Coordinates of C-alpha atoms and ligand atoms in Angstrom, one line a residue:
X299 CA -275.9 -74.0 74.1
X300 CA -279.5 -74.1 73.4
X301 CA -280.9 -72.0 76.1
X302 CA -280.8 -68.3 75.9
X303 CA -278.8 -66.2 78.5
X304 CA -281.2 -63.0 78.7
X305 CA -284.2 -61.9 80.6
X306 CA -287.9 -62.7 79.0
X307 CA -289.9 -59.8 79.5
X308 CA -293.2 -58.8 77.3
X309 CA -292.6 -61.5 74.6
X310 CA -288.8 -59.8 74.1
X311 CA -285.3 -61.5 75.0
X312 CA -283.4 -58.9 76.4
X313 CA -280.3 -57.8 78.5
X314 CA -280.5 -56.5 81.7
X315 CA -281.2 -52.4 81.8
X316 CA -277.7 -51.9 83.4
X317 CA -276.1 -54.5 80.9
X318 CA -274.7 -56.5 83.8
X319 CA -274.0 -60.2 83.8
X320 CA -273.3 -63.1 86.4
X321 CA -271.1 -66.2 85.9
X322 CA -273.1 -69.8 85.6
X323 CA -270.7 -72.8 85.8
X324 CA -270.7 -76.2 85.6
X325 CA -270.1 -78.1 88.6
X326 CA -268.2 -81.1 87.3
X327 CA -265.4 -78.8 86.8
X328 CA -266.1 -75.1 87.7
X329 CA -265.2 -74.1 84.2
X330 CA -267.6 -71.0 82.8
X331 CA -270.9 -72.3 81.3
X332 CA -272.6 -69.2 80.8
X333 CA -272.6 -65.1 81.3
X334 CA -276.4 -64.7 82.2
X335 CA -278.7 -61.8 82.3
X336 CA -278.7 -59.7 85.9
X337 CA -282.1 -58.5 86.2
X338 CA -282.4 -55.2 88.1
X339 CA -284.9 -53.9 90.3
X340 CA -286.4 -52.1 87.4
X341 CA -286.4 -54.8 85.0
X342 CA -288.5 -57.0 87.2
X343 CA -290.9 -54.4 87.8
X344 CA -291.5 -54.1 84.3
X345 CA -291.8 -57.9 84.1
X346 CA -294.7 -57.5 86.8
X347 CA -296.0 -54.7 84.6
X348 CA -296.3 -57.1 81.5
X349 CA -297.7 -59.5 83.3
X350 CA -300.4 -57.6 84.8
X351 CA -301.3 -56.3 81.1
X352 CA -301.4 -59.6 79.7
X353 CA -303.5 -60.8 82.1
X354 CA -307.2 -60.1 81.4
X355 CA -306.7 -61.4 77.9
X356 CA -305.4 -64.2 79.0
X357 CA -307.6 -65.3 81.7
X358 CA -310.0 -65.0 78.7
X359 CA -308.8 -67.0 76.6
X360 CA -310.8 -70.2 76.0
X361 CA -309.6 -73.0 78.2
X362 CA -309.1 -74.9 75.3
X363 CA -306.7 -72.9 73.8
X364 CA -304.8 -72.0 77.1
X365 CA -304.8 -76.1 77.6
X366 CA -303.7 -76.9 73.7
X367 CA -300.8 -74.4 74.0
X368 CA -299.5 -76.3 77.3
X369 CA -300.1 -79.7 75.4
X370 CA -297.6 -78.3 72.8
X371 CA -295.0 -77.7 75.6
X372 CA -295.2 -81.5 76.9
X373 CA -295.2 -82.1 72.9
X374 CA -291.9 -80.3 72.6
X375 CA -290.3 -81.2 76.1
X376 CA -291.3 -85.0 75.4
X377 CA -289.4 -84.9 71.8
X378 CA -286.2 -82.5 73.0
X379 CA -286.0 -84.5 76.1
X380 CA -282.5 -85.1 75.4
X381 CA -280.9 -81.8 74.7
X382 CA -283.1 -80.5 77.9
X383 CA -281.3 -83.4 79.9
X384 CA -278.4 -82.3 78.6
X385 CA -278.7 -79.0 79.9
X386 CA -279.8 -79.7 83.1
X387 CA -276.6 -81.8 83.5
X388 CA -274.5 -79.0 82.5
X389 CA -275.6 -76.2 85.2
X390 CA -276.9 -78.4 88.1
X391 CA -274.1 -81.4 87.9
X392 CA -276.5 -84.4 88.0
X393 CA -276.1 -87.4 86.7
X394 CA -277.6 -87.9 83.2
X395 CA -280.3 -90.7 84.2
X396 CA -281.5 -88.2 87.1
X397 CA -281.6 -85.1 84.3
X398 CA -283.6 -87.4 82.1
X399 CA -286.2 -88.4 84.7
X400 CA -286.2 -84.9 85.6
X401 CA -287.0 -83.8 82.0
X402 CA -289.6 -86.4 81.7
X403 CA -290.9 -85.3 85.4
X404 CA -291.0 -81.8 84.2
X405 CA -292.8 -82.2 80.7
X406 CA -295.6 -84.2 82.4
X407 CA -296.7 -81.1 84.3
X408 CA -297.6 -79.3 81.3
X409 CA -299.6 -82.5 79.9
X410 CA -301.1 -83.1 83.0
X411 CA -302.3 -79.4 83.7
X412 CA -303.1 -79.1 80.1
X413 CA -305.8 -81.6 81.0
X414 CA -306.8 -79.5 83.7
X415 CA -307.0 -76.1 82.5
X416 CA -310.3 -77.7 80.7
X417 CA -311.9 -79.1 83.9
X418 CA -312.1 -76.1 86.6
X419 CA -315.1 -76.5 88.2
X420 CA -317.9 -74.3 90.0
X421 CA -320.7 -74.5 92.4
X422 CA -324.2 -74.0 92.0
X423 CA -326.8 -74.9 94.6
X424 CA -329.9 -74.0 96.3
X425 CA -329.6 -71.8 99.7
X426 CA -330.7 -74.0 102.6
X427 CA -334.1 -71.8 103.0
X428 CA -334.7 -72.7 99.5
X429 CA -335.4 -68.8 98.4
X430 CA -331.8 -68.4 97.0
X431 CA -329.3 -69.8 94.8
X432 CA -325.5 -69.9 95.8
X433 CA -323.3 -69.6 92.6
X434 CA -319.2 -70.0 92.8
X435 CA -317.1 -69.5 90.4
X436 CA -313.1 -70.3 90.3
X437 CA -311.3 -67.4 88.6
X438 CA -307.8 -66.7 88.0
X439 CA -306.1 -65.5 91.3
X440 CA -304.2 -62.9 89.2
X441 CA -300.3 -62.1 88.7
X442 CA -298.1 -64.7 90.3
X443 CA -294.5 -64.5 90.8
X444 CA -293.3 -67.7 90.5
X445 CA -289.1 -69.1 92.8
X446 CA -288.0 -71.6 92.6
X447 CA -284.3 -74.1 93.4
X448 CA -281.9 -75.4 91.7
X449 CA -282.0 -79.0 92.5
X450 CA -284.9 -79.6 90.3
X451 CA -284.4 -76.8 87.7
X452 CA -286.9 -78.0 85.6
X453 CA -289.9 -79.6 87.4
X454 CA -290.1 -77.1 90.2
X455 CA -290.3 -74.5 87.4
X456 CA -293.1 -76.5 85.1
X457 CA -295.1 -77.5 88.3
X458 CA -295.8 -74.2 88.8
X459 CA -295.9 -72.8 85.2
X460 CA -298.0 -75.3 83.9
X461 CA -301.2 -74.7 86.9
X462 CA -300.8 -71.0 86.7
X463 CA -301.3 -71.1 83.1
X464 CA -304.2 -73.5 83.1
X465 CA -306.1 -71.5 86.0
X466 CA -305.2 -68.2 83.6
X467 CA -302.9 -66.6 85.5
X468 CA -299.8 -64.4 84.2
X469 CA -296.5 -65.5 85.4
X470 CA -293.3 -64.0 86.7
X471 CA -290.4 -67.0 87.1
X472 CA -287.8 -66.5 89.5
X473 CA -284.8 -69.0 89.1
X474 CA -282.0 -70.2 90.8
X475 CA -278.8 -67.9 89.9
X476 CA -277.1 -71.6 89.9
X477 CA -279.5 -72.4 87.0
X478 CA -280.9 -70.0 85.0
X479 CA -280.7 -71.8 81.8
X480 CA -282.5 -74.9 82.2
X481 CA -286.1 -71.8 83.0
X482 CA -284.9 -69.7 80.1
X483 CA -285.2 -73.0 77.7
X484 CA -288.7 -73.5 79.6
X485 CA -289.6 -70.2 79.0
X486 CA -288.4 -70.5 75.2
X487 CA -290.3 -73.6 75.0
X488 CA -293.6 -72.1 76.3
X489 CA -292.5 -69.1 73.5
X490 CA -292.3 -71.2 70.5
X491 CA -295.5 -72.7 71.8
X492 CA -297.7 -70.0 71.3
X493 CA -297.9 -68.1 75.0
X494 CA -298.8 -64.8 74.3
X495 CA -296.1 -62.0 74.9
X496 CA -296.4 -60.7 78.8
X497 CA -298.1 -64.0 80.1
X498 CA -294.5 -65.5 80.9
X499 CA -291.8 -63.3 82.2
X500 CA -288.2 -64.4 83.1
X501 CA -285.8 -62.6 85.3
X502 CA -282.9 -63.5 87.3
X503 CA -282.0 -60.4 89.6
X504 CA -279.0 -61.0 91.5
X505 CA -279.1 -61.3 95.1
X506 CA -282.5 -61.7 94.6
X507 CA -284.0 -60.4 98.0
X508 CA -284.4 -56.5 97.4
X509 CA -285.8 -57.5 93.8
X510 CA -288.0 -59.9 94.6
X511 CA -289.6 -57.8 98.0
X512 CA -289.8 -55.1 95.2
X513 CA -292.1 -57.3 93.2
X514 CA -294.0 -58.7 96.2
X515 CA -295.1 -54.9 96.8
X516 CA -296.1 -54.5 93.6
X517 CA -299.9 -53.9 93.7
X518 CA -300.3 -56.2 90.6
X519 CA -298.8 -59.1 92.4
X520 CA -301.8 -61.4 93.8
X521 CA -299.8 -64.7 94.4
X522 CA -295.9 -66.0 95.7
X523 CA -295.6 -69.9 95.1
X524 CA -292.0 -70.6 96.1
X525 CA -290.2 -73.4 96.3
X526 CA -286.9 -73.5 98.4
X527 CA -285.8 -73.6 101.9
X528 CA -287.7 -72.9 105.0
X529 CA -285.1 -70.3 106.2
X530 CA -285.7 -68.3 102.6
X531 CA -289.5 -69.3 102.9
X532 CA -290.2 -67.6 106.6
X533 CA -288.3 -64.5 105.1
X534 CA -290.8 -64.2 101.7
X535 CA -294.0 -65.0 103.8
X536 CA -292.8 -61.7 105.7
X537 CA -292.0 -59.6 103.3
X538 CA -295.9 -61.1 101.3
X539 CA -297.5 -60.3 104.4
X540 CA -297.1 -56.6 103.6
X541 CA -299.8 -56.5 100.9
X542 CA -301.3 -60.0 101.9
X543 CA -300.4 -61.9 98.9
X544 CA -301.5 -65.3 98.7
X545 CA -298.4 -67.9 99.2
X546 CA -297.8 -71.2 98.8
X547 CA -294.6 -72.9 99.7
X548 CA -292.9 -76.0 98.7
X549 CA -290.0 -75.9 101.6
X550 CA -286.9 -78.2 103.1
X551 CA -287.4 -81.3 103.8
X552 CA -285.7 -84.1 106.6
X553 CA -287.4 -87.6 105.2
X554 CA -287.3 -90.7 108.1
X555 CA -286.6 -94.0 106.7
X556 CA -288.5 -96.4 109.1
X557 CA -288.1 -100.0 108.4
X558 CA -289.8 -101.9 110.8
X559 CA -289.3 -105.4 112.3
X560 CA -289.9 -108.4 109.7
X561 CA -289.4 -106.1 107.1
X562 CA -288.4 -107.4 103.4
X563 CA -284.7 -106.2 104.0
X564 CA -283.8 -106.9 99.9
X565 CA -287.1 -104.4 99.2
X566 CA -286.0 -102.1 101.5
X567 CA -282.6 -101.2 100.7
X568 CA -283.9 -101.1 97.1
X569 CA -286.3 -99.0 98.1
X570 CA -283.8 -96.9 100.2
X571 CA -281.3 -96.7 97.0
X572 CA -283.9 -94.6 95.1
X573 CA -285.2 -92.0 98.2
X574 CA -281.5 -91.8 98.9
X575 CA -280.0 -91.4 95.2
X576 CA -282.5 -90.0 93.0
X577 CA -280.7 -86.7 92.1
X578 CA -278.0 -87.6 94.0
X579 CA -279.6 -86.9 97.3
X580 CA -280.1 -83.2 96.7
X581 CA -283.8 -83.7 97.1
X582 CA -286.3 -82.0 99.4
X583 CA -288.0 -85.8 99.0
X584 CA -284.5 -87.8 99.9
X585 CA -284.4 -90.5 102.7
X586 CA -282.3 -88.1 105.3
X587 CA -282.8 -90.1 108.6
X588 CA -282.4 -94.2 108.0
X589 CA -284.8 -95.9 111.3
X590 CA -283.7 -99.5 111.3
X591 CA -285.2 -101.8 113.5
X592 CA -282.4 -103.6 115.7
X593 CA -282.8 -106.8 114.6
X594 CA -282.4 -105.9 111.2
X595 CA -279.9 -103.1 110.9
X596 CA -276.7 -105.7 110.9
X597 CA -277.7 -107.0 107.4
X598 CA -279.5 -103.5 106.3
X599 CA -276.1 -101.7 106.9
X600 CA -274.3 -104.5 105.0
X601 CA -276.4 -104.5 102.2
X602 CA -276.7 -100.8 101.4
X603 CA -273.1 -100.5 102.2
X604 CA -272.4 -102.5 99.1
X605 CA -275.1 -101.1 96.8
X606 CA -273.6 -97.7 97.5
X607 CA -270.3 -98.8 97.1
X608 CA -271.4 -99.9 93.5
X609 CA -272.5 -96.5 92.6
X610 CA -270.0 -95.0 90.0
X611 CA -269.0 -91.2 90.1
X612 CA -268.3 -88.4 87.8
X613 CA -269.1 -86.0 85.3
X614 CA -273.1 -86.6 84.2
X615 CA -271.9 -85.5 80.7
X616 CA -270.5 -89.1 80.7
X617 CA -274.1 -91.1 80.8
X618 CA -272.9 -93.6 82.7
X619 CA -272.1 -92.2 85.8
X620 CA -274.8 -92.6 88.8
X621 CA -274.2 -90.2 90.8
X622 CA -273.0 -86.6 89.7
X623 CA -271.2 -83.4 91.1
X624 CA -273.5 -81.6 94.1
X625 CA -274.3 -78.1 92.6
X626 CA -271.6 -76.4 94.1
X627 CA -268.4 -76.3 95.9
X628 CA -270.2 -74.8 98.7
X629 CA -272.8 -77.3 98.9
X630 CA -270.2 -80.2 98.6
X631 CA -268.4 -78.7 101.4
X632 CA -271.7 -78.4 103.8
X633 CA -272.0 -81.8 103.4
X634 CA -268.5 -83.2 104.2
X635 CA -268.9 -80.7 107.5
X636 CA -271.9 -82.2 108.3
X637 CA -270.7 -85.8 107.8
X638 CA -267.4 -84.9 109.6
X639 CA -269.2 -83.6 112.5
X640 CA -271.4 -86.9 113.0
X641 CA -268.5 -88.6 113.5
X642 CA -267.2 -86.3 115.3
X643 CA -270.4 -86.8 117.2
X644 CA -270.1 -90.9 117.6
X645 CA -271.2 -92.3 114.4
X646 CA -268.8 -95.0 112.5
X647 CA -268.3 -94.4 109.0
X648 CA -269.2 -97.5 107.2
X649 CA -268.3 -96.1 103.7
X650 CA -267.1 -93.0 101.9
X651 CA -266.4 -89.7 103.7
X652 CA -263.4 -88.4 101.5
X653 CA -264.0 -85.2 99.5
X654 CA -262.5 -85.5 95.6
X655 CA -260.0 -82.6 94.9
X656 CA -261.5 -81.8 91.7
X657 CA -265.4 -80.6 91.3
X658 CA -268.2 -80.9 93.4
X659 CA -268.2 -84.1 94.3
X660 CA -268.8 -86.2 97.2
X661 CA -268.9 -89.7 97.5
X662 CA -271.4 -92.5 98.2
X663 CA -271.3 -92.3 102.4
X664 CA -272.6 -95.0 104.8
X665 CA -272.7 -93.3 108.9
X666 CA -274.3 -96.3 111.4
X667 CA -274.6 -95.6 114.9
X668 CA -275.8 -92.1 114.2
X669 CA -277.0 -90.7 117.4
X670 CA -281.0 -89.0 116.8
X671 CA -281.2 -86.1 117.3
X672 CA -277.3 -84.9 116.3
X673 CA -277.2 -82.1 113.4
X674 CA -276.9 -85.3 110.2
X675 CA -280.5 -85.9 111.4
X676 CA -281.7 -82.5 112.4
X677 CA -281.2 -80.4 109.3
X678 CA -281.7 -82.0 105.1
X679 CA -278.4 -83.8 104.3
X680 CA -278.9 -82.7 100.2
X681 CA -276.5 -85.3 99.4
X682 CA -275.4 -89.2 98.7
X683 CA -275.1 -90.1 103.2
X684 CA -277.1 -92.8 104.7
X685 CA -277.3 -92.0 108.5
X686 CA -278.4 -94.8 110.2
X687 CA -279.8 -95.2 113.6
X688 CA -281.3 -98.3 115.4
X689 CA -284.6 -98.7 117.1
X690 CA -286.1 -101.4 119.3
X691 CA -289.7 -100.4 119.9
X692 CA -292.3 -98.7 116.8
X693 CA -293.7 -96.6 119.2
X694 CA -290.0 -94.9 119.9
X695 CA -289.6 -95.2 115.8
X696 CA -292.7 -92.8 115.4
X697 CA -291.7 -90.6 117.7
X698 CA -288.2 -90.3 116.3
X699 CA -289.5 -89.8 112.8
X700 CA -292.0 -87.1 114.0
X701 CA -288.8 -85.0 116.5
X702 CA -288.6 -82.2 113.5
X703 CA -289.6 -79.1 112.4
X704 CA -290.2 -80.6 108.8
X705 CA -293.2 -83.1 107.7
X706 CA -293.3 -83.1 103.7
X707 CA -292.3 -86.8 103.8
X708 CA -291.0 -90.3 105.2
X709 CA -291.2 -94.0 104.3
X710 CA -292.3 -96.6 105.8
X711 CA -291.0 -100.7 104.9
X712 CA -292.1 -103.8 106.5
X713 CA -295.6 -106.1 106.8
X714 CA -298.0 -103.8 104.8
X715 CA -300.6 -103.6 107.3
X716 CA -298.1 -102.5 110.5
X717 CA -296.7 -100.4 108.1
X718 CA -299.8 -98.2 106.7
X719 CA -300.8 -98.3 110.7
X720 CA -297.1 -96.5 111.3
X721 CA -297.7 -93.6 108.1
X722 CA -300.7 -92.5 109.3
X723 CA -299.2 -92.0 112.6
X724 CA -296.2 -90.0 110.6
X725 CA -296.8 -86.6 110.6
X726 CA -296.4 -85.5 106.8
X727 CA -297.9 -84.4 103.7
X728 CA -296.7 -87.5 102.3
X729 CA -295.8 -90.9 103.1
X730 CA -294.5 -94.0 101.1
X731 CA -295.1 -97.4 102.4
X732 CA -292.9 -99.6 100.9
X733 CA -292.0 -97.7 97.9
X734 CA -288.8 -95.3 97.6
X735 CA -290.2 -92.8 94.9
X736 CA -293.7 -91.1 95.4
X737 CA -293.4 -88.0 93.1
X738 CA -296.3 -88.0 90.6
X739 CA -298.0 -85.4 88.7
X740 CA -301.2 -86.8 89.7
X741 CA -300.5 -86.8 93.4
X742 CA -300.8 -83.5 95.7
X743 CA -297.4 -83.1 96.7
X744 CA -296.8 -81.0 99.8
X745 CA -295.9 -80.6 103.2
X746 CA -296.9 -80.2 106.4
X747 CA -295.0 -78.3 109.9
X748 CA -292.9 -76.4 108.2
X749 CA -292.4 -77.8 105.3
X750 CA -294.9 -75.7 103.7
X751 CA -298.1 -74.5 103.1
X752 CA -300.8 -75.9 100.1
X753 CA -300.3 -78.4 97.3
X754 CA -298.4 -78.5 93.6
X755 CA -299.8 -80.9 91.2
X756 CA -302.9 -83.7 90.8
X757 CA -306.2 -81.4 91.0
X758 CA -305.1 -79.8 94.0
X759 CA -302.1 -77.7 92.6
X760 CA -304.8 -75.7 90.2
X761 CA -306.6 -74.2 93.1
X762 CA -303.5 -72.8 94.2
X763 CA -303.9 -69.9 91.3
X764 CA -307.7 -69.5 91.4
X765 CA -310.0 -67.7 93.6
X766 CA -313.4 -68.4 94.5
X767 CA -315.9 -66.2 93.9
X768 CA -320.0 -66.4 95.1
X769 CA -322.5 -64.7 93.2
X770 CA -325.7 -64.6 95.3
X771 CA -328.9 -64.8 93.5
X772 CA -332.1 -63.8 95.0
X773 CA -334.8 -67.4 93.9
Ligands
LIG189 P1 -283.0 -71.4 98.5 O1 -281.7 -70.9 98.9 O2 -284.2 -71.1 99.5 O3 -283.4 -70.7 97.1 C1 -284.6 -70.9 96.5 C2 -284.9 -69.7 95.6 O4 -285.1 -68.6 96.4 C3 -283.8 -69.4 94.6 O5 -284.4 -68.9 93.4 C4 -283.1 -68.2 95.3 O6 -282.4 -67.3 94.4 C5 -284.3 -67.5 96.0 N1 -283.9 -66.7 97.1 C6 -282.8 -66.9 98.0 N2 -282.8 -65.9 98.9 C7 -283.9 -65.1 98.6 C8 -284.4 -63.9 99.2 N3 -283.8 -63.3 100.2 N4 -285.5 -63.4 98.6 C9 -286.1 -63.9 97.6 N5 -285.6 -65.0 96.9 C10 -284.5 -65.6 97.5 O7 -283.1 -72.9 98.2 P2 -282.1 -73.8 97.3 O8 -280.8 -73.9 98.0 O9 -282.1 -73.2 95.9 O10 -282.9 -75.1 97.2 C11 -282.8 -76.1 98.1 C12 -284.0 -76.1 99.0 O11 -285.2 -76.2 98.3 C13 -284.0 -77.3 100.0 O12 -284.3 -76.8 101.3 C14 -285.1 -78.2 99.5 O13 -285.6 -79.0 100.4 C15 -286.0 -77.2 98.9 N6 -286.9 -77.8 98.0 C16 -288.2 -78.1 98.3 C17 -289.1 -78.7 97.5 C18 -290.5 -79.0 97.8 O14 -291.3 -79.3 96.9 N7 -290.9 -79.0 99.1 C19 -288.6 -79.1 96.2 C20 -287.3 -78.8 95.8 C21 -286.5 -78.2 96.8 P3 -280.8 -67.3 94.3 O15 -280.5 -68.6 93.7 O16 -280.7 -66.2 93.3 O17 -280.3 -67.1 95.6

């Protein structure tokens, strides 16, 4: 194993305070992977503490230097690629082409912020009556504590990491208690690159509510970026209200599928393979609700049906498998309920449907005549089902794909220009017109409704961890 199994706190590896450890498996098998660190209460406290002392030194370090050290994390990310892969496959069950994508995903944070962390801009302007001058500066927002999931162990941790270091900011990283190995080689990583001790600090406190409101009440603690579910997301922007602690919030997803009349039907099942499969469908970005336009969905359903059917199963440690285990038996078993009940419900099962006796697995699934607005197509799926439902007018299409609480993205197939005029009637941060992967780097990815609250990544996800500040100047 490559990745240590303690806490990171003040440059030091260390065991919890009370010594106590929790279980991380793998979920091809459920066999023991790892005994990781418990963090108490304490222990992430002090991890605040060590971050708010390493702050004003590092907010002064030179950009350059704060940017070269995170160019020497994509350096070593980009060259250990594999290994990382390797790791993520082990705790999070994916299949070893999604951990690889991920790792690549996840390295190109730190290269792209690296770039950045040299380019944070100001203001400086005359006063309209001409007898002042306005000065703004961007400064470092302060301490940040730092959650994220375990579906993207990796990127949701560097897409954060890498901005808040750029902008200056200290960091506290919450993980997943599913994966708490892939951050801990992160952190490593940023270790061996030079990160000065307290400016990154690990813990994994398990549960993590009381732990996590006892670091949100910390006076230190200036900033909450989380990434998770809107359920967990509404509790934490409670319990930052308290001291008013800026928060941004990468949350659940429910992605509509539209494909629209005279569509390209060969592009679009393409296109729906990758928003369905990339990581297996445990994405907050995967195609959950499939719109197809009646005269279409005869041949749509056919021709999905067989590229899932096509998709081959099991263990990501073996590279060729496509589509991995779910990251646990819990999670495998929410979505057989949830497939179960749209039957139940009316829908046909076109494919799959049969839960494996061994690991977390669930099959490639196919559901056609899925009723809108039954629970598949209310709540995110997190797995490898195609719901389908038919439309016959755009108009009822739209207003289908914008019946949710959620509005971080959809997708949109058919004649380009119909299909740009249906996104920007789609009410979300993000929309893809006639391509199934958007995630970039350089893009500001985010949601709207509740899907969440500001962006991560492109230029955007910087001013997430700075504050402005205007000097007036009398002439
Ligand atoms: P989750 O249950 O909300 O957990 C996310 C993180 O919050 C974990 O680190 C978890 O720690 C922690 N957490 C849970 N309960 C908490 C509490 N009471 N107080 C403080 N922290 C708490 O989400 P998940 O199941 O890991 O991830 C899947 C969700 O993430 C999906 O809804 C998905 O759409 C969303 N997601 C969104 C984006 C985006 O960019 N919009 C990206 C990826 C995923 P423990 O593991 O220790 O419980």
């Amino acid at each position: 194993m490559i990745s240590p199994h303690d806490l990171f706190i003040d440059g030091q590896w260390r065991p919890a305070a009370d010594g106590r450890r929790f279980v991380v498996h793998d979920p091809a098998d459920g066999s023991e992977l790892a005994q990781f660190a418990a963090a108490t209460e304490a222990d992430c406290l002090a991890a605040v503490d060590a971050a708010a002392d390493a702050l004003s030194g590092w907010a002064t370090t030179p950009p350059r230097q704060r940017s070269e050290i995170l160019r020497t994390c994509f350096d070593i990310l980009t060259a250990e690629r594999e290994q990382f892969a390797g790791l993520i496959v082990a705790e999070n069950g994916k299949a070893y082409a999604d951990a690889l994508g991920e790792a690549s995903y996840a390295a190109e944070f730190f290269r792209w912020f690296a770039e950045e962390a040299v380019r944070i801009g100001g203001d400086f302007r005359l006063s309209p009556s001409g007898d002042k001058t306005i000065v703004v500066r961007r400064d470092p927002i302060g301490v940040s504590v730092l959650i994220t999931p375990w579906n993207f162990p990796a990127a949701m941790a560097t897409r954060k990491i890498a901005p808040a270091l750029a902008a200056g900011c200290s960091v506290v990283l919450k993980p997943a208690s599913q994966t708490p190995l892939t951050a801990a080689y992160v952190v490593e990583v940023l270790r061996r690159a030079g990160v000065p001790a307290g400016v990154v600090n690990l813990v994994t406190p398990v549960p993590a509510g009381p732990a996590v409101s006892a670091m949100l009440h910390h006076p230190a603690v200036r900033k909450l970026s989380f990434t998770g579910s809107t359920e967990v997301g509404r509790l934490l922007l409670r319990e930052a209200a308290d001291q008013v602690v800026s928060s941004s919030m990468e949350l659940g997803g429910n992605a509509p599928f539209v494909v629209l009349p005279g569509a390209d039907v060969d592009a679009a099942v393409e296109g729906a393979m990758v928003a369905k499969m990339r990581n297996g469908g445990s994405a907050c970005t995967a195609a959950n609700r499939f719109y197809v336009h009646d005269s279409l969905v005869e041949e749509f359903t056919a021709r999905i049906t067989v590229a899932m059917k096509g998709i081959t199963m099991g263990p990501g440690a073996d590279r060729s498998n496509e589509l991995g285990a779910l990251v646990s038996p819990e999670e495998r078993d929410k979505v057989a309920r949830l497939v179960d009940q749209a039957v139940a419900d009316g829908a046909t099962l076109a494919l799959g449907g049969e839960t494996p006796e061994v690991g977390a697995f669930y099959p490639p699934t196919v559901l056609t005549d899925v009723r809108h607005g039954s629970e598949i197509n209310q709540i995110e799926i997190f797995g490898p089902v195609t719901a389908i439902v038919s439309f016959n007018d755009v108009d009822e299409a739209i207003a289908m794909a914008n019946d949710t609480i959620y509005g971080l993205i959809a997708y949109v197939y058919g004649d380009p220009a119909q299909a740009l005029a249906v996104a920007q009637r789609i009410d979300a941060g993000m929309v893809a017109v006639n391509r199934g992967v958007l995630s970039d780097p350089a893009a500001p990815f985010g949601g709207t409704k509740q899907s969440g609250l500001g962006r991560e990544g492109s230029s955007e996800g910087i001013l997430e961890f700075l504050e402005e500040k205007y000097i007036g100047i009398e002439v």
